[in-house]
Amino acid sequence: MYAETEPGGAAERTAFRRAEKQYKLYKPPSRKGRSKSRGKQAGGGGFGGGGDLSAVVDFHALLAAGEGELPAGIRRCDRAGFHLPVFCFLDRPGFYFIPGALSTEEQCYWIRESLKTFPQPPNRTNLTATYGPISDLFIAAKNQKILVEVQSSNGQERIEQNNVGENAHPGKFKFVDGSEIQKEERPKSTMAAALVRKLRWSTLGLQFDWSKRNYDVSLPHNKIPDDLATLAKKMAVPAMPSGEEFTAEAAIVNYYGPSDMLGGHVDDMEADWTKPIVSISLGCKCIFLLGGKTRDEAPTPMFLRSGDIVLMAGEARERFHGVPRIFTEGDQQDISGLVSELSDDDDRFILDYIHNSRININIRQVY
């Protein structure tokens, strides 16, 4: 999973790395060293990288074109009994693209779950190592709470237990209102909303140990939510061996900010590669690169939009892939349906988040 097999210097010279650089959204330089010659990128809001997206495969456009001739190397892979369109590449066996697999309502449901439920303990996130298990982070963010480091003085907590109620966390940190912190004795603190923005991953079901690169069954975990397992089972059909059913045992949720990228990697830690990874895209559009079994093979770029699902099984599991760029600010047409659906006041925080963020849920059968 996310295995990097070449040293940094060598990777810089590979075809995959060149493609990453071509499409990557670079942060603007600091004011002190700002170059006047660098302007906004076409169609993405940001700096750096090329604006030429003509080589990026757009499966939504191909679907809208109807029964016309497909570009060389691409074909329809529709499967009997599966009532959604499926595309695949002739030279990329095991890779399946299902455009618009989820309705707008379904997308909004899974966005809410990704922010409200999936980061909940015992699920682990990238924040766990620093703050320990954080319960109800999303609720705290909506209520403008602050996560503070608990400090003791003569055996007394500086932030009293009865001031934080059910949002108290055992150990070092608690959620409090800003008014409950004395300015002259302000402990280390972070706005809950800022922590939501710092989310980069959460793990569901069997927990993946990033340091050991394996699944640690000894770690506390809940089973994959039934509705997510059912969705994955349904969507995995085009990539499954005949007569077999997909069993969801683990999932990783990736959270992307405006300038985030996911470098080229292979997903290789599950036991049976004939079972696909079911990858769900939510929020802002991105470019997805699908390469070969080494970085030296030039990858195929394609757009991934909210509601699209990708399946990777068999040979495709051995191929390098990554996300060099997401599209925010200047290109919001693709999430206009989400904006309309999330217009209620109760969804205001989610709407603000999804305007410039992408969420990817990838579900796996481990054994």
Tab-separated table of C-alpha atoms in Angstrom:
chain	number	residue	atom	x	y	z
A	1	MET	CA	0.000	0.000	0.000
A	2	TYR	CA	1.406	3.327	-1.099
A	3	ALA	CA	4.728	1.570	-1.774
A	4	GLU	CA	7.512	3.706	-3.243
A	5	THR	CA	10.038	1.482	-4.952
A	6	GLU	CA	12.557	3.951	-6.361
A	7	PRO	CA	14.836	6.440	-4.582
A	8	GLY	CA	14.022	10.116	-4.875
A	9	GLY	CA	16.776	10.995	-7.343
A	10	ALA	CA	15.816	8.214	-9.737
A	11	ALA	CA	12.115	9.015	-9.425
A	12	GLU	CA	12.763	12.585	-10.578
A	13	ARG	CA	13.866	11.256	-13.965
A	14	THR	CA	11.005	8.850	-14.623
A	15	ALA	CA	8.057	9.262	-16.961
A	16	PHE	CA	5.640	9.066	-14.035
A	17	ARG	CA	7.405	11.857	-12.183
A	18	ARG	CA	7.439	14.040	-15.273
A	19	ALA	CA	3.674	13.597	-15.582
A	20	GLU	CA	3.216	14.516	-11.919
A	21	LYS	CA	5.168	17.711	-12.478
A	22	GLN	CA	3.202	18.487	-15.627
A	23	TYR	CA	-0.139	18.478	-13.823
A	24	LYS	CA	0.802	19.363	-10.256
A	25	LEU	CA	-0.740	22.472	-8.711
A	26	TYR	CA	2.141	24.366	-7.127
A	27	LYS	CA	1.701	26.719	-4.210
A	28	PRO	CA	2.407	30.372	-4.982
A	29	PRO	CA	5.870	31.587	-3.945
A	30	SER	CA	6.198	33.647	-0.786
A	31	ARG	CA	5.721	37.401	-1.162
A	32	LYS	CA	9.384	37.960	-0.550
A	33	GLY	CA	10.398	35.858	-3.537
A	34	ARG	CA	7.259	36.219	-5.676
A	35	SER	CA	7.889	36.089	-9.378
A	36	LYS	CA	5.796	38.491	-11.459
A	37	SER	CA	5.966	36.187	-14.449
A	38	ARG	CA	3.964	33.415	-12.793
A	39	GLY	CA	0.219	33.690	-13.180
A	40	LYS	CA	-2.917	31.772	-12.436
A	41	GLN	CA	-3.261	28.333	-13.917
A	42	ALA	CA	-5.924	27.641	-16.447
A	43	GLY	CA	-9.005	25.972	-15.017
A	44	GLY	CA	-7.822	25.305	-11.517
A	45	GLY	CA	-7.097	28.308	-9.355
A	46	GLY	CA	-3.449	28.289	-8.285
A	47	PHE	CA	0.108	28.583	-9.533
A	48	GLY	CA	2.619	26.437	-11.365
A	49	GLY	CA	2.141	23.441	-13.608
A	50	GLY	CA	0.930	23.486	-17.189
A	51	GLY	CA	-2.527	24.589	-18.224
A	52	ASP	CA	-2.721	22.138	-21.136
A	53	LEU	CA	-5.234	19.452	-20.192
A	54	SER	CA	-5.915	18.240	-23.713
A	55	ALA	CA	-4.376	14.807	-23.066
A	56	VAL	CA	-6.512	14.126	-19.970
A	57	VAL	CA	-9.152	11.440	-20.605
A	58	ASP	CA	-12.674	12.657	-19.781
A	59	PHE	CA	-14.983	9.666	-19.376
A	60	HIS	CA	-17.968	11.910	-18.714
A	61	ALA	CA	-17.492	13.530	-22.125
A	62	LEU	CA	-17.149	10.113	-23.746
A	63	LEU	CA	-20.360	8.972	-22.070
A	64	ALA	CA	-22.202	12.128	-23.159
A	65	ALA	CA	-21.093	11.521	-26.746
A	66	GLY	CA	-23.291	8.434	-26.836
A	67	GLU	CA	-22.600	5.621	-29.262
A	68	GLY	CA	-19.818	7.407	-31.117
A	69	GLU	CA	-16.393	5.905	-31.714
A	70	LEU	CA	-14.210	5.815	-28.615
A	71	PRO	CA	-10.573	6.959	-28.573
A	72	ALA	CA	-7.983	4.314	-29.385
A	73	GLY	CA	-7.281	1.995	-26.455
A	74	ILE	CA	-10.566	2.669	-24.621
A	75	ARG	CA	-13.638	0.434	-24.712
A	76	ARG	CA	-16.904	-0.135	-22.903
A	77	CYS	CA	-16.755	-2.991	-20.391
A	78	ASP	CA	-20.401	-3.154	-19.381
A	79	ARG	CA	-21.317	-6.316	-17.512
A	80	ALA	CA	-24.593	-8.200	-17.597
A	81	GLY	CA	-26.669	-7.450	-14.518
A	82	PHE	CA	-24.667	-4.300	-13.711
A	83	HIS	CA	-26.767	-1.325	-14.744
A	84	LEU	CA	-24.120	1.401	-14.929
A	85	PRO	CA	-21.742	2.259	-17.789
A	86	VAL	CA	-18.199	0.938	-17.362
A	87	PHE	CA	-15.072	1.936	-19.298
A	88	CYS	CA	-11.668	0.280	-19.382
A	89	PHE	CA	-8.314	0.495	-21.179
A	90	LEU	CA	-7.210	-2.255	-23.538
A	91	ASP	CA	-3.623	-2.053	-22.230
A	92	ARG	CA	-4.571	-1.693	-18.534
A	93	PRO	CA	-6.355	-4.966	-17.634
A	94	GLY	CA	-8.066	-4.946	-14.255
A	95	PHE	CA	-8.839	-1.208	-14.300
A	96	TYR	CA	-12.484	-0.143	-14.535
A	97	PHE	CA	-13.968	3.369	-14.548
A	98	ILE	CA	-17.630	3.915	-13.610
A	99	PRO	CA	-18.540	7.565	-14.328
A	100	GLY	CA	-21.322	9.122	-12.253
A	101	ALA	CA	-21.868	5.964	-10.223
A	102	LEU	CA	-23.384	7.846	-7.272
A	103	SER	CA	-26.319	10.259	-7.319
A	104	THR	CA	-25.905	13.737	-5.846
A	105	GLU	CA	-27.838	12.654	-2.752
A	106	GLU	CA	-25.563	9.633	-2.295
A	107	GLN	CA	-22.466	11.785	-2.708
A	108	CYS	CA	-23.660	14.190	-0.017
A	109	TYR	CA	-24.398	11.301	2.329
A	110	TRP	CA	-20.879	9.901	1.989
A	111	ILE	CA	-19.297	13.344	2.329
A	112	ARG	CA	-21.161	13.812	5.610
A	113	GLU	CA	-20.132	10.357	6.803
A	114	SER	CA	-16.493	11.010	5.849
A	115	LEU	CA	-16.394	14.131	7.990
A	116	LYS	CA	-18.738	13.211	10.854
A	117	THR	CA	-18.425	9.464	11.366
A	118	PHE	CA	-15.321	8.022	9.741
A	119	PRO	CA	-12.779	9.974	11.874
A	120	GLN	CA	-14.475	8.747	15.082
A	121	PRO	CA	-12.501	6.402	17.400
A	122	PRO	CA	-11.599	3.594	17.307
A	123	ASN	CA	-10.863	4.580	13.720
A	124	ARG	CA	-7.423	6.162	13.531
A	125	THR	CA	-6.509	9.334	11.642
A	126	ASN	CA	-3.318	11.235	10.902
A	127	LEU	CA	-4.205	13.370	13.952
A	128	THR	CA	-4.238	10.416	16.370
A	129	ALA	CA	-0.467	10.296	16.887
A	130	THR	CA	-0.431	13.934	18.043
A	131	TYR	CA	-3.712	14.333	19.906
A	132	GLY	CA	-4.804	10.801	20.752
A	133	PRO	CA	-8.348	9.650	19.911
A	134	ILE	CA	-10.567	12.657	19.143
A	135	SER	CA	-14.307	12.157	19.507
A	136	ASP	CA	-16.876	14.392	17.806
A	137	LEU	CA	-14.340	16.529	15.945
A	138	PHE	CA	-16.880	17.557	13.333
A	139	ILE	CA	-19.453	18.655	15.926
A	140	ALA	CA	-16.774	20.628	17.768
A	141	ALA	CA	-15.757	22.328	14.521
A	142	LYS	CA	-19.343	23.337	13.733
A	143	ASN	CA	-19.678	24.778	17.242
A	144	GLN	CA	-16.363	26.663	16.965
A	145	LYS	CA	-14.785	24.711	19.801
A	146	ILE	CA	-11.092	24.754	20.604
A	147	LEU	CA	-8.962	21.713	21.373
A	148	VAL	CA	-6.679	22.564	24.273
A	149	GLU	CA	-3.811	20.802	25.932
A	150	VAL	CA	-4.650	20.009	29.531
A	151	GLN	CA	-2.094	21.410	31.959
A	152	SER	CA	-2.019	20.740	35.690
A	153	SER	CA	-1.113	23.077	38.495
A	154	ASN	CA	-0.817	21.647	42.033
A	155	GLY	CA	-2.826	18.647	40.925
A	156	GLN	CA	-5.657	20.828	39.524
A	157	GLU	CA	-6.435	20.964	35.825
A	158	ARG	CA	-6.200	24.511	34.548
A	159	ILE	CA	-9.269	23.844	32.415
A	160	GLU	CA	-11.744	22.319	34.855
A	161	GLN	CA	-13.340	18.989	33.959
A	162	ASN	CA	-16.860	20.225	34.563
A	163	ASN	CA	-16.408	22.990	31.993
A	164	VAL	CA	-15.913	20.583	29.083
A	165	GLY	CA	-18.481	17.918	29.900
A	166	GLU	CA	-18.909	15.050	27.466
A	167	ASN	CA	-16.384	16.491	24.995
A	168	ALA	CA	-13.487	15.854	27.382
A	169	HIS	CA	-10.827	13.460	26.121
A	170	PRO	CA	-8.805	11.229	28.407
A	171	GLY	CA	-5.177	12.240	28.428
A	172	LYS	CA	-3.773	15.475	27.074
A	173	PHE	CA	-6.493	17.312	25.117
A	174	LYS	CA	-10.074	18.558	25.500
A	175	PHE	CA	-12.605	20.623	23.567
A	176	VAL	CA	-13.623	23.906	25.218
A	177	ASP	CA	-15.283	27.189	24.306
A	178	GLY	CA	-12.936	30.072	23.713
A	179	SER	CA	-14.497	31.918	26.639
A	180	GLU	CA	-13.353	29.177	29.011
A	181	ILE	CA	-9.667	29.835	28.408
A	182	GLN	CA	-8.021	32.526	30.474
A	183	LYS	CA	-5.978	34.718	28.161
A	184	GLU	CA	-3.104	35.024	30.583
A	185	GLU	CA	-2.927	31.247	30.985
A	186	ARG	CA	-3.837	30.100	27.484
A	187	PRO	CA	-2.534	26.552	26.994
A	188	LYS	CA	-1.553	25.097	23.656
A	189	SER	CA	-4.746	25.231	21.591
A	190	THR	CA	-6.073	24.548	18.083
A	191	MET	CA	-9.423	25.415	16.580
A	192	ALA	CA	-11.443	22.287	15.861
A	193	ALA	CA	-12.259	23.646	12.399
A	194	ALA	CA	-8.539	23.902	11.655
A	195	LEU	CA	-8.087	20.266	12.688
A	196	VAL	CA	-10.788	19.177	10.240
A	197	ARG	CA	-8.765	20.934	7.539
A	198	LYS	CA	-5.684	19.039	8.708
A	199	LEU	CA	-7.343	15.646	8.269
A	200	ARG	CA	-5.449	13.689	5.625
A	201	TRP	CA	-6.573	10.114	6.263
A	202	SER	CA	-8.731	7.915	8.441
A	203	THR	CA	-8.868	4.131	8.534
A	204	LEU	CA	-12.030	2.036	8.818
A	205	GLY	CA	-12.443	-1.626	9.646
A	206	LEU	CA	-9.132	-3.458	10.003
A	207	GLN	CA	-6.567	-0.811	10.874
A	208	PHE	CA	-3.551	-0.292	8.652
A	209	ASP	CA	-0.241	0.317	10.443
A	210	TRP	CA	1.560	2.865	8.281
A	211	SER	CA	4.904	2.367	10.036
A	212	LYS	CA	4.937	-1.407	9.472
A	213	ARG	CA	2.975	-1.323	6.206
A	214	ASN	CA	0.583	-4.067	7.198
A	215	TYR	CA	-2.820	-4.595	8.793
A	216	ASP	CA	-2.612	-4.865	12.580
A	217	VAL	CA	-5.542	-7.010	13.718
A	218	SER	CA	-4.629	-6.310	17.353
A	219	LEU	CA	-5.630	-2.647	17.032
A	220	PRO	CA	-9.168	-1.825	18.221
A	221	HIS	CA	-11.550	-1.489	15.293
A	222	ASN	CA	-15.159	-1.696	14.227
A	223	LYS	CA	-16.311	-3.561	11.164
A	224	ILE	CA	-16.903	-1.604	7.975
A	225	PRO	CA	-20.307	0.155	8.182
A	226	ASP	CA	-22.973	-2.038	6.629
A	227	ASP	CA	-24.132	0.551	4.105
A	228	LEU	CA	-20.570	1.152	2.894
A	229	ALA	CA	-19.927	-2.596	2.654
A	230	THR	CA	-23.127	-3.030	0.650
A	231	LEU	CA	-22.193	-0.213	-1.730
A	232	ALA	CA	-18.705	-1.633	-2.270
A	233	LYS	CA	-20.085	-5.130	-2.909
A	234	LYS	CA	-22.492	-3.749	-5.505
A	235	MET	CA	-19.930	-1.562	-7.279
A	236	ALA	CA	-17.184	-4.207	-7.316
A	237	VAL	CA	-19.161	-6.514	-9.642
A	238	PRO	CA	-17.471	-5.533	-12.961
A	239	ALA	CA	-14.038	-6.457	-11.556
A	240	MET	CA	-14.960	-9.578	-9.587
A	241	PRO	CA	-14.234	-13.142	-10.689
A	242	SER	CA	-17.385	-14.847	-11.907
A	243	GLY	CA	-19.525	-16.243	-9.100
A	244	GLU	CA	-17.650	-14.421	-6.298
A	245	GLU	CA	-18.727	-11.506	-4.107
A	246	PHE	CA	-16.658	-8.686	-2.657
A	247	THR	CA	-16.307	-8.554	1.143
A	248	ALA	CA	-15.328	-5.155	2.560
A	249	GLU	CA	-12.886	-5.562	5.455
A	250	ALA	CA	-10.947	-2.292	5.512
A	251	ALA	CA	-11.068	1.180	4.042
A	252	ILE	CA	-8.841	4.219	3.886
A	253	VAL	CA	-10.396	7.663	3.545
A	254	ASN	CA	-8.082	10.270	2.011
A	255	TYR	CA	-8.771	13.982	2.491
A	256	TYR	CA	-7.234	16.430	-0.013
A	257	GLY	CA	-6.801	20.168	0.466
A	258	PRO	CA	-6.354	22.659	-2.403
A	259	SER	CA	-2.663	22.013	-3.075
A	260	ASP	CA	-2.440	18.407	-1.868
A	261	MET	CA	-1.308	15.551	-4.063
A	262	LEU	CA	-0.841	11.802	-3.685
A	263	GLY	CA	2.456	10.648	-5.122
A	264	GLY	CA	2.815	7.630	-7.364
A	265	HIS	CA	2.460	4.341	-5.473
A	266	VAL	CA	1.121	0.797	-5.719
A	267	ASP	CA	-1.470	-0.790	-3.408
A	268	ASP	CA	0.054	-4.157	-2.647
A	269	MET	CA	-0.694	-5.143	0.952
A	270	GLU	CA	-3.880	-7.173	0.530
A	271	ALA	CA	-3.582	-10.945	0.162
A	272	ASP	CA	-5.737	-11.533	-2.926
A	273	TRP	CA	-5.265	-9.094	-5.802
A	274	THR	CA	-8.067	-10.667	-7.815
A	275	LYS	CA	-10.364	-8.704	-5.484
A	276	PRO	CA	-10.565	-5.038	-6.474
A	277	ILE	CA	-9.975	-1.874	-4.565
A	278	VAL	CA	-13.246	0.063	-4.781
A	279	SER	CA	-12.344	3.752	-4.918
A	280	ILE	CA	-15.041	6.424	-4.501
A	281	SER	CA	-14.401	10.079	-5.435
A	282	LEU	CA	-16.228	12.901	-3.668
A	283	GLY	CA	-15.982	16.683	-3.853
A	284	CYS	CA	-13.647	18.577	-6.142
A	285	LYS	CA	-12.490	17.109	-9.431
A	286	CYS	CA	-8.952	15.771	-9.699
A	287	ILE	CA	-6.482	14.358	-12.195
A	288	PHE	CA	-5.721	10.688	-11.651
A	289	LEU	CA	-2.608	9.133	-13.176
A	290	LEU	CA	-2.623	5.429	-14.046
A	291	GLY	CA	0.846	4.181	-14.937
A	292	GLY	CA	2.639	0.904	-15.464
A	293	LYS	CA	4.449	-1.600	-13.298
A	294	THR	CA	7.467	0.720	-13.139
A	295	ARG	CA	7.702	4.474	-13.023
A	296	ASP	CA	9.404	4.448	-16.410
A	297	GLU	CA	6.103	3.852	-18.187
A	298	ALA	CA	4.244	7.046	-19.027
A	299	PRO	CA	0.930	7.199	-17.123
A	300	THR	CA	-2.480	7.894	-18.599
A	301	PRO	CA	-4.114	10.990	-17.040
A	302	MET	CA	-7.869	11.106	-16.505
A	303	PHE	CA	-10.392	13.289	-14.703
A	304	LEU	CA	-12.079	11.931	-11.588
A	305	ARG	CA	-15.254	13.765	-10.573
A	306	SER	CA	-17.489	13.561	-7.549
A	307	GLY	CA	-19.552	10.376	-7.737
A	308	ASP	CA	-17.120	8.489	-9.987
A	309	ILE	CA	-15.909	5.043	-8.913
A	310	VAL	CA	-12.699	3.314	-9.986
A	311	LEU	CA	-11.961	-0.396	-9.589
A	312	MET	CA	-8.427	-1.808	-9.581
A	313	ALA	CA	-7.930	-5.582	-9.585
A	314	GLY	CA	-5.452	-8.149	-10.855
A	315	GLU	CA	-2.678	-6.562	-12.952
A	316	ALA	CA	-3.982	-3.084	-12.182
A	317	ARG	CA	-3.011	-3.598	-8.538
A	318	GLU	CA	0.633	-3.660	-9.643
A	319	ARG	CA	0.447	-0.350	-11.497
A	320	PHE	CA	1.709	2.950	-10.154
A	321	HIS	CA	-1.013	5.517	-9.726
A	322	GLY	CA	-1.449	8.848	-8.008
A	323	VAL	CA	-3.256	12.185	-7.827
A	324	PRO	CA	-1.086	15.183	-8.763
A	325	ARG	CA	-3.813	17.810	-8.606
A	326	ILE	CA	-7.324	18.715	-7.507
A	327	PHE	CA	-9.349	21.561	-9.034
A	328	THR	CA	-10.726	24.292	-6.779
A	329	GLU	CA	-11.880	27.923	-6.914
A	330	GLY	CA	-11.971	28.572	-10.664
A	331	ASP	CA	-13.658	25.312	-11.687
A	332	GLN	CA	-16.739	24.700	-9.529
A	333	GLN	CA	-19.164	23.608	-12.223
A	334	ASP	CA	-18.522	19.947	-11.436
A	335	ILE	CA	-19.790	20.306	-7.861
A	336	SER	CA	-22.747	22.582	-8.572
A	337	GLY	CA	-25.118	19.750	-7.665
A	338	LEU	CA	-23.402	19.326	-4.299
A	339	VAL	CA	-23.589	23.078	-3.646
A	340	SER	CA	-27.340	23.013	-4.222
A	341	GLU	CA	-27.882	19.889	-2.115
A	342	LEU	CA	-25.793	21.249	0.780
A	343	SER	CA	-27.520	24.635	0.899
A	344	ASP	CA	-29.212	24.172	4.296
A	345	ASP	CA	-27.751	26.014	7.267
A	346	ASP	CA	-27.004	22.694	8.966
A	347	ASP	CA	-24.665	21.813	6.088
A	348	ARG	CA	-22.880	25.159	5.921
A	349	PHE	CA	-19.626	23.821	7.376
A	350	ILE	CA	-19.622	20.867	4.967
A	351	LEU	CA	-20.327	23.161	2.012
A	352	ASP	CA	-17.434	25.445	2.962
A	353	TYR	CA	-15.199	22.404	3.253
A	354	ILE	CA	-16.131	20.739	-0.025
A	355	HIS	CA	-15.710	23.950	-2.072
A	356	ASN	CA	-11.953	23.364	-2.064
A	357	SER	CA	-11.487	19.774	-0.916
A	358	ARG	CA	-11.660	16.245	-2.265
A	359	ILE	CA	-12.445	13.034	-0.389
A	360	ASN	CA	-11.557	9.558	-1.600
A	361	ILE	CA	-12.911	6.403	0.070
A	362	ASN	CA	-11.104	3.261	-1.028
A	363	ILE	CA	-12.494	-0.031	0.244
A	364	ARG	CA	-10.525	-3.274	0.352
A	365	GLN	CA	-10.967	-6.989	0.895
A	366	VAL	CA	-7.932	-7.816	3.012
A	367	TYR	CA	-8.046	-11.617	3.146
